[in-house]
Short mmCIF file of C-alpha atoms in Angstrom, two decimals:
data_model
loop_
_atom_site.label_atom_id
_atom_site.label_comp_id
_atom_site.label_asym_id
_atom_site.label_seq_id
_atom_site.Cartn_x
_atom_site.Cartn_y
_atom_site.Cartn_z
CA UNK H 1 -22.91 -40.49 -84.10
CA UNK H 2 -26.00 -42.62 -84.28
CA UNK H 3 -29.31 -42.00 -84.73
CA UNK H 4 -32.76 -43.30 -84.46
CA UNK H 5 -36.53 -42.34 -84.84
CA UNK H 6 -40.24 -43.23 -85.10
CA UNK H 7 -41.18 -41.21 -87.81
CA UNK H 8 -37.31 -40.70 -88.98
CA UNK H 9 -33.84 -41.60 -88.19
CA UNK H 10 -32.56 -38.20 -86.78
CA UNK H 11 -32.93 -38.66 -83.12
CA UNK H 12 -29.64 -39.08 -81.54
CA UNK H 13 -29.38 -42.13 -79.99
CA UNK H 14 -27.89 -41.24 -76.99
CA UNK H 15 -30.68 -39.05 -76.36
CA UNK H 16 -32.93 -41.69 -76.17
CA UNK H 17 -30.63 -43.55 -74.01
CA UNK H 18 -30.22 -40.85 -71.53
CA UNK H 19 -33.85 -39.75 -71.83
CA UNK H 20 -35.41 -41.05 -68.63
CA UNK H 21 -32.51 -39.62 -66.89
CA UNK H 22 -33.19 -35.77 -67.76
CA UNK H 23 -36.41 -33.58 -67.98
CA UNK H 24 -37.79 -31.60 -71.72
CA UNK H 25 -40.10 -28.94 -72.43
CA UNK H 26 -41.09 -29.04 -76.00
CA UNK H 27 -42.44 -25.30 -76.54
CA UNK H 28 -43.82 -25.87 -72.82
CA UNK H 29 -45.33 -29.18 -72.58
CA UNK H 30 -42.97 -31.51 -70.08
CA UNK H 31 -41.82 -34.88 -70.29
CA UNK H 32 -39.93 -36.00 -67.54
CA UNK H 33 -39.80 -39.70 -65.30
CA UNK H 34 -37.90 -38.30 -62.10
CA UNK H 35 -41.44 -39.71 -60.08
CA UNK H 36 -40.45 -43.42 -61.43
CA UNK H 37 -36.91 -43.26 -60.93
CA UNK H 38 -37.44 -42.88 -57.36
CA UNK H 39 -39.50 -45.84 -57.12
CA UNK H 40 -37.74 -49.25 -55.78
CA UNK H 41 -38.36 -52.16 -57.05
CA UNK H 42 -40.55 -53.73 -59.68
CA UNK H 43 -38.44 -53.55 -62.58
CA UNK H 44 -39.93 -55.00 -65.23
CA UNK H 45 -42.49 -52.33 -64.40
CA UNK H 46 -39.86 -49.80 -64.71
CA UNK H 47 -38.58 -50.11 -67.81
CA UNK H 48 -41.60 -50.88 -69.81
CA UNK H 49 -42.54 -46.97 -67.89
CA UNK H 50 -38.84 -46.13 -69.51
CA UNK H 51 -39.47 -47.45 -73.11
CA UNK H 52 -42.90 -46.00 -73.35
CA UNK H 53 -41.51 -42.03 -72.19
CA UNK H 54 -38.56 -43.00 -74.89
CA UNK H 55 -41.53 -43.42 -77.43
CA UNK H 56 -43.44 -40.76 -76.43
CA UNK H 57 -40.06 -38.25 -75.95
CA UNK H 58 -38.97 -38.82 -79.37
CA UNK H 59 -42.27 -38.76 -81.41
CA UNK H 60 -43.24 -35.37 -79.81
CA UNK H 61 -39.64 -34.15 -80.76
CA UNK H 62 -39.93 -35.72 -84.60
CA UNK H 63 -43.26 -34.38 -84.73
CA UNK H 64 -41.96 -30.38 -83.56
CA UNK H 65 -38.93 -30.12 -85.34
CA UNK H 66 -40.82 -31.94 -88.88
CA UNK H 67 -43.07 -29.36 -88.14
CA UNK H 68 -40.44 -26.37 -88.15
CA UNK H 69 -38.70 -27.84 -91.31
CA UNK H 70 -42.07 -27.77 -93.04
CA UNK H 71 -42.68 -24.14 -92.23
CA UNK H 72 -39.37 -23.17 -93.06
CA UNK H 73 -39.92 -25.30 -96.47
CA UNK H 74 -36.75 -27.62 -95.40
CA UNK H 75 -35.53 -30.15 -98.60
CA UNK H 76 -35.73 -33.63 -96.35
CA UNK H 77 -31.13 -33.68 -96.48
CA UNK H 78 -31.73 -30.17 -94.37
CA UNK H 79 -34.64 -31.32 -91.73
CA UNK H 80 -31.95 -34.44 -91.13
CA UNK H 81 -29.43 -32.02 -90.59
CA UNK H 82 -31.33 -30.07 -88.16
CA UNK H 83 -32.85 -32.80 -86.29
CA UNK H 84 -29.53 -34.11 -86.03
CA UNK H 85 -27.85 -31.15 -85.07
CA UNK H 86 -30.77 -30.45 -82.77
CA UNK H 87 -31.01 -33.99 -80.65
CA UNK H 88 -26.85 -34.26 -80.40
CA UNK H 89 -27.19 -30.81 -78.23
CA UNK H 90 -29.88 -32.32 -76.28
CA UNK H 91 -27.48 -35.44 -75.73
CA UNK H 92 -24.31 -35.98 -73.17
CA UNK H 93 -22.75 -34.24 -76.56
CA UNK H 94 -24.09 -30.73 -75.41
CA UNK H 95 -23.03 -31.28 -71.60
CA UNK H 96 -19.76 -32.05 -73.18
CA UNK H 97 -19.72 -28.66 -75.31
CA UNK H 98 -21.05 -26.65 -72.21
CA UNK H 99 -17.75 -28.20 -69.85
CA UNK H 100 -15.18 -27.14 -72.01
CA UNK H 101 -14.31 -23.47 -70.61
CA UNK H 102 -16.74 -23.88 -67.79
CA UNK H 103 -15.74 -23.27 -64.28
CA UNK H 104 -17.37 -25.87 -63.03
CA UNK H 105 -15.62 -28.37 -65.11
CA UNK H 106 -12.79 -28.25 -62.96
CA UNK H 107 -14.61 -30.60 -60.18
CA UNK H 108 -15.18 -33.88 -59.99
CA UNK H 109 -17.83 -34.83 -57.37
CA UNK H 110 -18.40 -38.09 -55.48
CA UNK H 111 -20.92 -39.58 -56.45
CA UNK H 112 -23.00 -40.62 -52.94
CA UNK H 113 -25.83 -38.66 -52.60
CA UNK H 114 -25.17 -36.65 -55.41
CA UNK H 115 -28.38 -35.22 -57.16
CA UNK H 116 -27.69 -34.54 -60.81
CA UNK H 117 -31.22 -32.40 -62.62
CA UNK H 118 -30.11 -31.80 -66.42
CA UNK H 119 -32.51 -30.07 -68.24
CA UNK H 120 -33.42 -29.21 -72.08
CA UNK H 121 -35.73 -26.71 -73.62
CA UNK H 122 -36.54 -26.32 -76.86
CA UNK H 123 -38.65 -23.63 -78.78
CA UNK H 124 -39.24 -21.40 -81.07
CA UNK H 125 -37.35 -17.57 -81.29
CA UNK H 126 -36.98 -14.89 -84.35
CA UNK H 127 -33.83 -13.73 -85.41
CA UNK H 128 -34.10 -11.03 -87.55
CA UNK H 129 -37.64 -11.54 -88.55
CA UNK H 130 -36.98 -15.24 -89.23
CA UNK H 131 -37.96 -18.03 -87.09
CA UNK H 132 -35.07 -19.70 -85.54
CA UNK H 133 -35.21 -22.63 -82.57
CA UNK H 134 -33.86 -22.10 -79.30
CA UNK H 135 -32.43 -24.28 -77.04
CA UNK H 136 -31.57 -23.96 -73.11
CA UNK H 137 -29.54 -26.81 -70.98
CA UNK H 138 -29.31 -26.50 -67.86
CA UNK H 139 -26.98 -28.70 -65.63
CA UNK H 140 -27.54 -28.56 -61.57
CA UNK H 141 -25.41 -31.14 -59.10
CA UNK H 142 -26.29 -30.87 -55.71
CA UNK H 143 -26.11 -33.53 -52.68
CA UNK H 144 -22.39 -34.26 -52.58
CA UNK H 145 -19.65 -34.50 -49.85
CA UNK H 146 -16.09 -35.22 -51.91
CA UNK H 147 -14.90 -33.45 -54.46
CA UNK H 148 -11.86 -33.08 -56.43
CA UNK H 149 -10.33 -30.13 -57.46
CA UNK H 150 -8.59 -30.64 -61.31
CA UNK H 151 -6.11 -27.21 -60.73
CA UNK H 152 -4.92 -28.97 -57.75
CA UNK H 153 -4.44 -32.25 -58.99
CA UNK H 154 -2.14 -30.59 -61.77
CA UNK H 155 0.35 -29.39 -59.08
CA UNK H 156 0.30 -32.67 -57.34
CA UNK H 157 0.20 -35.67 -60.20
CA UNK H 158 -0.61 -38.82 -59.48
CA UNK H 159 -1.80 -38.19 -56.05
CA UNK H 160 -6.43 -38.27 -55.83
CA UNK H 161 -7.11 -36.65 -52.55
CA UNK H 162 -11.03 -36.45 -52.20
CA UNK H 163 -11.77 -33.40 -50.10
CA UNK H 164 -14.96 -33.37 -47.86
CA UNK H 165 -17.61 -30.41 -48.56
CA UNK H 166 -21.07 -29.25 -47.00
CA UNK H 167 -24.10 -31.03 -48.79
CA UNK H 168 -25.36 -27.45 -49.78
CA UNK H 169 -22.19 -27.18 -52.45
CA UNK H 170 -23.31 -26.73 -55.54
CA UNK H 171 -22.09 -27.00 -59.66
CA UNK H 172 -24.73 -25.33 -62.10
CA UNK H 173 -24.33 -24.98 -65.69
CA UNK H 174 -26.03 -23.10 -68.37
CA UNK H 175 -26.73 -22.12 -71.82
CA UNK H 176 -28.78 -20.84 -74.52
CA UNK H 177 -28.74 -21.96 -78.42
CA UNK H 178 -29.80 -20.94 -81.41
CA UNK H 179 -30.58 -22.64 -84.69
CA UNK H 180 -30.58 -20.95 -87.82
CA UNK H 181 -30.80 -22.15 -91.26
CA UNK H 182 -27.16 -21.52 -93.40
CA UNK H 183 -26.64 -21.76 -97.42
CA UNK H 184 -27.04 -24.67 -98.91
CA UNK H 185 -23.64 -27.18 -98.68
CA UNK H 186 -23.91 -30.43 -100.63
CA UNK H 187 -27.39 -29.77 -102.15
CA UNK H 188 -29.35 -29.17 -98.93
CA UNK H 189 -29.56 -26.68 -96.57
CA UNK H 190 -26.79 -25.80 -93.53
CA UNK H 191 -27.57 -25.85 -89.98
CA UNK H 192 -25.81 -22.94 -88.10
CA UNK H 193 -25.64 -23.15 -83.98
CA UNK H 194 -24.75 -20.05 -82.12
CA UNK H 195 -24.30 -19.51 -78.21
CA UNK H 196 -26.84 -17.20 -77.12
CA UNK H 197 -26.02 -16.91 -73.67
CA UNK H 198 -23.95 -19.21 -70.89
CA UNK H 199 -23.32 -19.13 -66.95
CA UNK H 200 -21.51 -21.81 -64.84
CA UNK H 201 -21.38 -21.25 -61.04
CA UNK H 202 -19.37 -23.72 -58.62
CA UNK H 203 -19.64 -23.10 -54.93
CA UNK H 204 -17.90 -25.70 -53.25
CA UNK H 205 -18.44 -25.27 -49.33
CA UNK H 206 -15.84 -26.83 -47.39
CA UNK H 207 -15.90 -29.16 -44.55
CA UNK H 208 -13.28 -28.49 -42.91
CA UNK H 209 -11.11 -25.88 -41.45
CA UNK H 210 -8.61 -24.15 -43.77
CA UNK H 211 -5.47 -25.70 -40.85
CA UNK H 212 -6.85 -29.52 -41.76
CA UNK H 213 -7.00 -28.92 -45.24
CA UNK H 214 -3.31 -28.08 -45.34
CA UNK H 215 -2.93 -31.20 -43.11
CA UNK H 216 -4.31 -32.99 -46.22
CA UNK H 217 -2.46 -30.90 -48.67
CA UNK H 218 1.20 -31.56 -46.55
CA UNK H 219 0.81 -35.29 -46.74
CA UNK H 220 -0.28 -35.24 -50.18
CA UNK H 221 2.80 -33.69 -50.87
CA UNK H 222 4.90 -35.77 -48.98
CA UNK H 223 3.09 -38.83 -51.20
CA UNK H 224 4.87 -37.07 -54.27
CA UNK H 225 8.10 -36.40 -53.02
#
């Protein structure tokens, strides 16, 4: 992993990268450039707005999680571990950990007018009378018309069969962190990360009939044999 910073080097880097993409709430206060990404055109424009929410994204998280170390009276090895620990989760790196076991894992969807909304949002919790950070993702896809369904694809290798699907199908994702600080492991403090809570929901609304899916499914099949 790689990581970056203003004040320190503990950001994950592909945080920052995938920033502008996503929307935070830092203990309620938003960041989020969906209004720019919409806008066509005038791209030098564009990604100076990009660079300067990257800036502003990652001091506000440095300066809330330094913050929470210093309360927590944090030796500077265990505030890098938990800013690192931290920023990964809020990275493609927490998507990741939410697919594996999710339902809606099992789908890939096309990609034309597909709207993705990821979302992260960190603050503060007690567990058992000590302050602890909490952190929800959420993961919506919405807007698409072809799917594919993994299961399926099992039964019938090497054959990709997009299927068509209503606009108003849907993937969501969900879950709830906690950070806790562990016993001390190489002469600084542990970072532990539980799973507080987690929900996936796919509703894939078909297209067509159930008689011209099997169409689809027959000549699949006859591909393979």
């Amino acid at each position: 992993d790689v990581f970056e910073g203003v004040l320190t080097d503990s950001i994950s880097s592909q945080l920052v990268e995938d920033a502008h993409r996503c929307e935070f709430s830092i203990e309620g206060r938003s960041f989020s450039l969906q209004d720019v990404l919409q806008l066509e055109g005038q791209q030098e424009e564009r990604k100076k707005r990009i660079a300067q929410f990257q800036s502003e994204l990652v001091h506000a998280l440095e300066t809330y999680l330094l913050s929470f170390c210093a309360r927590k009276g944090l030796s500077p090895g265990g505030s890098k571990r938990l800013m690192q620990a931290v920023t990964t989760q809020m990275s493609q790196a927490g998507l990741a950990n939410i697919d594996r076991g999710s339902e809606a894992s099992r789908y890939f969807v096309g990609s034309q007018g597909l709207d993705q909304r990821i979302a992260y949002n960190l603050s503060t919790m007690y567990v058992h009378d000590q302050e602890a950070l909490k952190l929800s993702i959420v993961c919506m896809r919405t807007g698409f018309t072809q799917y594919l369904d993994k299961d399926e694809l099992l039964h019938l290798a090497g054959v990709q069969y997009p299927r068509r699907c209503k606009p108003d199908s849907y993937l969501y994702q969900y879950a709830t962190l906690c950070f806790t600080i562990g016993p001390p492991v190489e002469n600084s403090e542990s970072i532990e990360c539980s799973v507080l809570d987690a929900l996936d929901e796919a509703q894939i609304n078909a297209a067509l009939g159930e008689d011209e899916e099997e169409v689809i499914l027959d000549e699949a099949q006859l591909q393979v044999t």
